[in-house]
Amino acid sequence: MPALAGHRSETRDALARRLCDEFASFHSDTVLRCVADVQARMAHLGLEVTPARVERMAREHLTGILKSEPPSGRAPAGLDG
């Protein structure tokens, strides 16, 4: 049984809050969805789902998104590229 299964929402919310503080440029829903997606992918792949692993992978994903932004910044929502 995955480590996060029993306290899934509390643990996920705590991880998301920490990452929201670190990645203030993202909307909190985006960070929460990233944490949930990472947790689901790890479980799907049969990896041991621990809070530390989920937080590390979500942080890496969010960092990658930030680093891939164009120099002009993030495009406003609703614009088709």
GROMACS .gro file of N, CA, C and O in nm:
model
  324
    1MET      N    1   0.085  -0.119   0.000
    1MET     CA    2   0.000   0.000   0.000
    1MET      C    3   0.089   0.124   0.000
    1MET      O    4   0.180   0.135   0.080
    2PRO      N    5   0.065   0.219  -0.089
    2PRO     CA    6   0.147   0.339  -0.095
    2PRO      C    7   0.141   0.419   0.035
    2PRO      O    8   0.038   0.421   0.104
    3ALA      N    9   0.250   0.484   0.067
    3ALA     CA   10   0.261   0.558   0.192
    3ALA      C   11   0.161   0.673   0.201
    3ALA      O   12   0.122   0.711   0.310
    4LEU      N   13   0.120   0.728   0.088
    4LEU     CA   14   0.029   0.842   0.091
    4LEU      C   15  -0.118   0.801   0.087
    4LEU      O   16  -0.206   0.885   0.097
    5ALA      N   17  -0.148   0.674   0.073
    5ALA     CA   18  -0.286   0.630   0.053
    5ALA      C   19  -0.377   0.663   0.170
    5ALA      O   20  -0.489   0.706   0.151
    6GLY      N   21  -0.332   0.645   0.292
    6GLY     CA   22  -0.416   0.667   0.408
    6GLY      C   23  -0.450   0.812   0.434
    6GLY      O   24  -0.559   0.844   0.477
    7HIS      N   25  -0.358   0.899   0.409
    7HIS     CA   26  -0.377   1.042   0.436
    7HIS      C   27  -0.354   1.121   0.308
    7HIS      O   28  -0.290   1.223   0.307
    8ARG      N   29  -0.412   1.072   0.200
    8ARG     CA   30  -0.385   1.126   0.067
    8ARG      C   31  -0.411   1.276   0.059
    8ARG      O   32  -0.323   1.351   0.020
    9SER      N   33  -0.527   1.322   0.096
    9SER     CA   34  -0.558   1.463   0.076
    9SER      C   35  -0.480   1.553   0.171
    9SER      O   36  -0.434   1.659   0.130
   10GLU      N   37  -0.463   1.512   0.297
   10GLU     CA   38  -0.388   1.595   0.392
   10GLU      C   39  -0.242   1.608   0.350
   10GLU      O   40  -0.186   1.717   0.351
   11THR      N   41  -0.182   1.497   0.314
   11THR     CA   42  -0.041   1.497   0.274
   11THR      C   43  -0.024   1.574   0.144
   11THR      O   44   0.067   1.657   0.131
   12ARG      N   45  -0.112   1.549   0.049
   12ARG     CA   46  -0.104   1.617  -0.080
   12ARG      C   47  -0.121   1.768  -0.061
   12ARG      O   48  -0.049   1.847  -0.121
   13ASP      N   49  -0.215   1.809   0.024
   13ASP     CA   50  -0.236   1.951   0.049
   13ASP      C   51  -0.115   2.015   0.117
   13ASP      O   52  -0.077   2.128   0.084
   14ALA      N   53  -0.054   1.943   0.211
   14ALA     CA   54   0.065   1.996   0.278
   14ALA      C   55   0.181   2.013   0.180
   14ALA      O   56   0.251   2.114   0.182
   15LEU      N   57   0.200   1.914   0.093
   15LEU     CA   58   0.305   1.924  -0.009
   15LEU      C   59   0.277   2.041  -0.102
   15LEU      O   60   0.367   2.119  -0.136
   16ALA      N   61   0.152   2.054  -0.144
   16ALA     CA   62   0.115   2.162  -0.235
   16ALA      C   63   0.136   2.299  -0.170
   16ALA      O   64   0.183   2.392  -0.236
   17ARG      N   65   0.103   2.311  -0.042
   17ARG     CA   66   0.124   2.440   0.027
   17ARG      C   67   0.272   2.477   0.030
   17ARG      O   68   0.309   2.592   0.004
   18ARG      N   69   0.358   2.381   0.060
   18ARG     CA   70   0.502   2.409   0.061
   18ARG      C   71   0.550   2.452  -0.078
   18ARG      O   72   0.627   2.546  -0.092
   19LEU      N   73   0.503   2.380  -0.180
   19LEU     CA   74   0.545   2.413  -0.315
   19LEU      C   75   0.483   2.544  -0.364
   19LEU      O   76   0.545   2.617  -0.441
   20CYS      N   77   0.363   2.576  -0.319
   20CYS     CA   78   0.303   2.706  -0.353
   20CYS      C   79   0.386   2.821  -0.299
   20CYS      O   80   0.402   2.924  -0.365
   21ASP      N   81   0.438   2.804  -0.178
   21ASP     CA   82   0.525   2.907  -0.120
   21ASP      C   83   0.652   2.923  -0.203
   21ASP      O   84   0.701   3.034  -0.223
   22GLU      N   85   0.705   2.812  -0.250
   22GLU     CA   86   0.829   2.813  -0.327
   22GLU      C   87   0.807   2.861  -0.470
   22GLU      O   88   0.893   2.927  -0.528
   23PHE      N   89   0.692   2.830  -0.528
   23PHE     CA   90   0.661   2.864  -0.667
   23PHE      C   91   0.541   2.959  -0.670
   23PHE      O   92   0.434   2.925  -0.722
   24ALA      N   93   0.560   3.078  -0.615
   24ALA     CA   94   0.451   3.174  -0.601
   24ALA      C   95   0.399   3.223  -0.736
   24ALA      O   96   0.287   3.274  -0.744
   25SER      N   97   0.476   3.207  -0.842
   25SER     CA   98   0.431   3.254  -0.973
   25SER      C   99   0.324   3.163  -1.033
   25SER      O  100   0.257   3.202  -1.129
   26PHE      N  101   0.304   3.044  -0.977
   26PHE     CA  102   0.201   2.952  -1.024
   26PHE      C  103   0.076   2.967  -0.940
   26PHE      O  104   0.083   2.990  -0.819
   27HIS      N  105  -0.039   2.949  -1.002
   27HIS     CA  106  -0.165   2.947  -0.928
   27HIS      C  107  -0.165   2.822  -0.839
   27HIS      O  108  -0.113   2.717  -0.878
   28SER      N  109  -0.225   2.833  -0.723
   28SER     CA  110  -0.223   2.720  -0.628
   28SER      C  111  -0.291   2.596  -0.686
   28SER      O  112  -0.249   2.484  -0.657
   29ASP      N  113  -0.393   2.613  -0.770
   29ASP     CA  114  -0.457   2.496  -0.832
   29ASP      C  115  -0.361   2.422  -0.924
   29ASP      O  116  -0.365   2.300  -0.934
   30THR      N  117  -0.274   2.497  -0.992
   30THR     CA  118  -0.175   2.436  -1.081
   30THR      C  119  -0.077   2.350  -1.001
   30THR      O  120  -0.043   2.239  -1.041
   31VAL      N  121  -0.032   2.402  -0.888
   31VAL     CA  122   0.062   2.329  -0.804
   31VAL      C  123  -0.005   2.205  -0.745
   31VAL      O  124   0.053   2.096  -0.747
   32LEU      N  125  -0.128   2.218  -0.698
   32LEU     CA  126  -0.199   2.103  -0.642
   32LEU      C  127  -0.220   1.996  -0.749
   32LEU      O  128  -0.201   1.878  -0.723
   33ARG      N  129  -0.255   2.037  -0.869
   33ARG     CA  130  -0.273   1.940  -0.979
   33ARG      C  131  -0.142   1.871  -1.013
   33ARG      O  132  -0.138   1.751  -1.037
   34CYS      N  133  -0.031   1.945  -1.009
   34CYS     CA  134   0.100   1.887  -1.036
   34CYS      C  135   0.133   1.780  -0.932
   34CYS      O  136   0.177   1.670  -0.966
   35VAL      N  137   0.109   1.810  -0.805
   35VAL     CA  138   0.137   1.715  -0.697
   35VAL      C  139   0.050   1.590  -0.715
   35VAL      O  140   0.098   1.477  -0.706
   36ALA      N  141  -0.078   1.610  -0.744
   36ALA     CA  142  -0.169   1.496  -0.764
   36ALA      C  143  -0.127   1.412  -0.884
   36ALA      O  144  -0.130   1.289  -0.880
   37ASP      N  145  -0.087   1.479  -0.993
   37ASP     CA  146  -0.044   1.407  -1.113
   37ASP      C  147   0.083   1.326  -1.088
   37ASP      O  148   0.093   1.212  -1.132
   38VAL      N  149   0.177   1.384  -1.018
   38VAL     CA  150   0.301   1.313  -0.987
   38VAL      C  151   0.271   1.191  -0.901
   38VAL      O  152   0.321   1.081  -0.927
   39GLN      N  153   0.186   1.209  -0.802
   39GLN     CA  154   0.149   1.097  -0.714
   39GLN      C  155   0.083   0.986  -0.795
   39GLN      O  156   0.117   0.868  -0.780
   40ALA      N  157  -0.008   1.021  -0.884
   40ALA     CA  158  -0.078   0.920  -0.965
   40ALA      C  159   0.017   0.850  -1.061
   40ALA      O  160   0.010   0.728  -1.079
   41ARG      N  161   0.109   0.925  -1.123
   41ARG     CA  162   0.205   0.863  -1.216
   41ARG      C  163   0.297   0.767  -1.145
   41ARG      O  164   0.327   0.659  -1.197
   42MET      N  165   0.343   0.806  -1.026
   42MET     CA  166   0.432   0.717  -0.952
   42MET      C  167   0.360   0.587  -0.915
   42MET      O  168   0.418   0.479  -0.929
   43ALA      N  169   0.236   0.597  -0.871
   43ALA     CA  170   0.159   0.478  -0.835
   43ALA      C  171   0.135   0.392  -0.960
   43ALA      O  172   0.147   0.270  -0.954
   44HIS      N  173   0.102   0.456  -1.071
   44HIS     CA  174   0.078   0.383  -1.195
   44HIS      C  175   0.202   0.306  -1.240
   44HIS      O  176   0.191   0.195  -1.293
   45LEU      N  177   0.319   0.366  -1.221
   45LEU     CA  178   0.444   0.302  -1.262
   45LEU      C  179   0.491   0.197  -1.162
   45LEU      O  180   0.591   0.130  -1.185
   46GLY      N  181   0.422   0.183  -1.049
   46GLY     CA  182   0.460   0.083  -0.950
   46GLY      C  183   0.572   0.128  -0.860
   46GLY      O  184   0.634   0.045  -0.792
   47LEU      N  185   0.599   0.259  -0.857
   47LEU     CA  186   0.704   0.311  -0.769
   47LEU      C  187   0.648   0.331  -0.629
   47LEU      O  188   0.527   0.351  -0.612
   48GLU      N  189   0.734   0.327  -0.530
   48GLU     CA  190   0.691   0.353  -0.394
   48GLU      C  191   0.658   0.501  -0.381
   48GLU      O  192   0.744   0.587  -0.405
   49VAL      N  193   0.535   0.531  -0.348
   49VAL     CA  194   0.488   0.669  -0.339
   49VAL      C  195   0.508   0.719  -0.197
   49VAL      O  196   0.435   0.680  -0.106
   50THR      N  197   0.609   0.803  -0.178
   50THR     CA  198   0.635   0.862  -0.047
   50THR      C  199   0.623   1.013  -0.059
   50THR      O  200   0.643   1.069  -0.169
   51PRO      N  201   0.592   1.081   0.050
   51PRO     CA  202   0.581   1.227   0.043
   51PRO      C  203   0.709   1.294  -0.009
   51PRO      O  204   0.702   1.386  -0.090
   52ALA      N  205   0.824   1.245   0.034
   52ALA     CA  206   0.950   1.305  -0.010
   52ALA      C  207   0.971   1.289  -0.160
   52ALA      O  208   1.014   1.383  -0.228
   53ARG      N  209   0.939   1.172  -0.213
   53ARG     CA  210   0.955   1.149  -0.357
   53ARG      C  211   0.858   1.233  -0.438
   53ARG      O  212   0.893   1.290  -0.540
   54VAL      N  213   0.733   1.238  -0.393
   54VAL     CA  214   0.633   1.318  -0.465
   54VAL      C  215   0.674   1.465  -0.465
   54VAL      O  216   0.669   1.532  -0.569
   55GLU      N  217   0.717   1.515  -0.350
   55GLU     CA  218   0.757   1.656  -0.342
   55GLU      C  219   0.876   1.684  -0.432
   55GLU      O  220   0.879   1.784  -0.504
   56ARG      N  221   0.974   1.596  -0.431
   56ARG     CA  222   1.093   1.617  -0.514
   56ARG      C  223   1.058   1.616  -0.663
   56ARG      O  224   1.102   1.702  -0.738
   57MET      N  225   0.977   1.520  -0.705
   57MET     CA  226   0.941   1.511  -0.847
   57MET      C  227   0.853   1.629  -0.889
   57MET      O  228   0.869   1.682  -0.999
   58ALA      N  229   0.759   1.670  -0.805
   58ALA     CA  230   0.674   1.784  -0.838
   58ALA      C  231   0.759   1.911  -0.846
   58ALA      O  232   0.739   1.993  -0.936
   59ARG      N  233   0.854   1.926  -0.755
   59ARG     CA  234   0.944   2.043  -0.758
   59ARG      C  235   1.025   2.045  -0.888
   59ARG      O  236   1.040   2.149  -0.950
   60GLU      N  237   1.075   1.930  -0.929
   60GLU     CA  238   1.151   1.921  -1.054
   60GLU      C  239   1.064   1.958  -1.173
   60GLU      O  240   1.107   2.029  -1.264
   61HIS      N  241   0.939   1.911  -1.172
   61HIS     CA  242   0.848   1.942  -1.283
   61HIS      C  243   0.817   2.092  -1.288
   61HIS      O  244   0.823   2.154  -1.395
   62LEU      N  245   0.786   2.152  -1.173
   62LEU     CA  246   0.755   2.295  -1.169
   62LEU      C  247   0.877   2.380  -1.207
   62LEU      O  248   0.865   2.481  -1.277
   63THR      N  249   0.995   2.336  -1.164
   63THR     CA  250   1.118   2.407  -1.201
   63THR      C  251   1.138   2.400  -1.352
   63THR      O  252   1.175   2.500  -1.415
   64GLY      N  253   1.113   2.285  -1.410
   64GLY     CA  254   1.126   2.270  -1.554
   64GLY      C  255   1.032   2.362  -1.631
   64GLY      O  256   1.069   2.420  -1.733
   65ILE      N  257   0.911   2.377  -1.580
   65ILE     CA  258   0.815   2.467  -1.645
   65ILE      C  259   0.867   2.611  -1.638
   65ILE      O  260   0.862   2.684  -1.738
   66LEU      N  261   0.917   2.651  -1.523
   66LEU     CA  262   0.971   2.787  -1.509
   66LEU      C  263   1.088   2.811  -1.603
   66LEU      O  264   1.097   2.916  -1.667
   67LYS      N  265   1.178   2.714  -1.610
   67LYS     CA  266   1.297   2.732  -1.693
   67LYS      C  267   1.267   2.727  -1.842
   67LYS      O  268   1.347   2.773  -1.921
   68SER      N  269   1.152   2.674  -1.879
   68SER     CA  270   1.118   2.665  -2.021
   68SER      C  271   1.041   2.787  -2.070
   68SER      O  272   1.008   2.795  -2.188
   69GLU      N  273   1.014   2.882  -1.982
   69GLU     CA  274   0.943   3.003  -2.023
   69GLU      C  275   1.028   3.083  -2.121
   69GLU      O  276   1.150   3.092  -2.105
   70PRO      N  277   0.964   3.146  -2.217
   70PRO     CA  278   1.038   3.234  -2.307
   70PRO      C  279   1.086   3.358  -2.231
   70PRO      O  280   1.030   3.392  -2.126
   71PRO      N  281   1.186   3.426  -2.282
   71PRO     CA  282   1.238   3.546  -2.213
   71PRO      C  283   1.133   3.652  -2.189
   71PRO      O  284   1.142   3.728  -2.093
   72SER      N  285   1.029   3.657  -2.272
   72SER     CA  286   0.924   3.757  -2.254
   72SER      C  287   0.827   3.722  -2.142
   72SER      O  288   0.739   3.799  -2.110
   73GLY      N  289   0.840   3.602  -2.085
   73GLY     CA  290   0.753   3.560  -1.975
   73GLY      C  291   0.641   3.471  -2.021
   73GLY      O  292   0.630   3.437  -2.138
   74ARG      N  293   0.559   3.433  -1.926
   74ARG     CA  294   0.447   3.343  -1.953
   74ARG      C  295   0.339   3.416  -2.032
   74ARG      O  296   0.305   3.529  -2.003
   75ALA      N  297   0.288   3.351  -2.134
   75ALA     CA  298   0.182   3.409  -2.217
   75ALA      C  299   0.055   3.421  -2.135
   75ALA      O  300   0.025   3.335  -2.053
   76PRO      N  301  -0.023   3.528  -2.155
   76PRO     CA  302  -0.149   3.542  -2.082
   76PRO      C  303  -0.244   3.427  -2.113
   76PRO      O  304  -0.245   3.375  -2.224
   77ALA      N  305  -0.322   3.388  -2.016
   77ALA     CA  306  -0.416   3.277  -2.034
   77ALA      C  307  -0.521   3.313  -2.139
   77ALA      O  308  -0.561   3.429  -2.150
   78GLY      N  309  -0.561   3.215  -2.214
   78GLY     CA  310  -0.666   3.236  -2.312
   78GLY      C  311  -0.618   3.269  -2.451
   78GLY      O  312  -0.697   3.277  -2.543
   79LEU      N  313  -0.489   3.290  -2.469
   79LEU     CA  314  -0.436   3.319  -2.602
   79LEU      C  315  -0.396   3.190  -2.669
   79LEU      O  316  -0.328   3.107  -2.611
   80ASP      N  317  -0.437   3.172  -2.792
   80ASP     CA  318  -0.394   3.056  -2.869
   80ASP      C  319  -0.262   3.088  -2.933
   80ASP      O  320  -0.244   3.191  -2.994
   81GLY      N  321  -0.167   2.993  -2.918
   81GLY     CA  322  -0.031   3.018  -2.965
   81GLY      C  323  -0.010   2.971  -3.099
   81GLY      O  324   0.064   2.988  -3.180
   0.00000   0.00000   0.00000
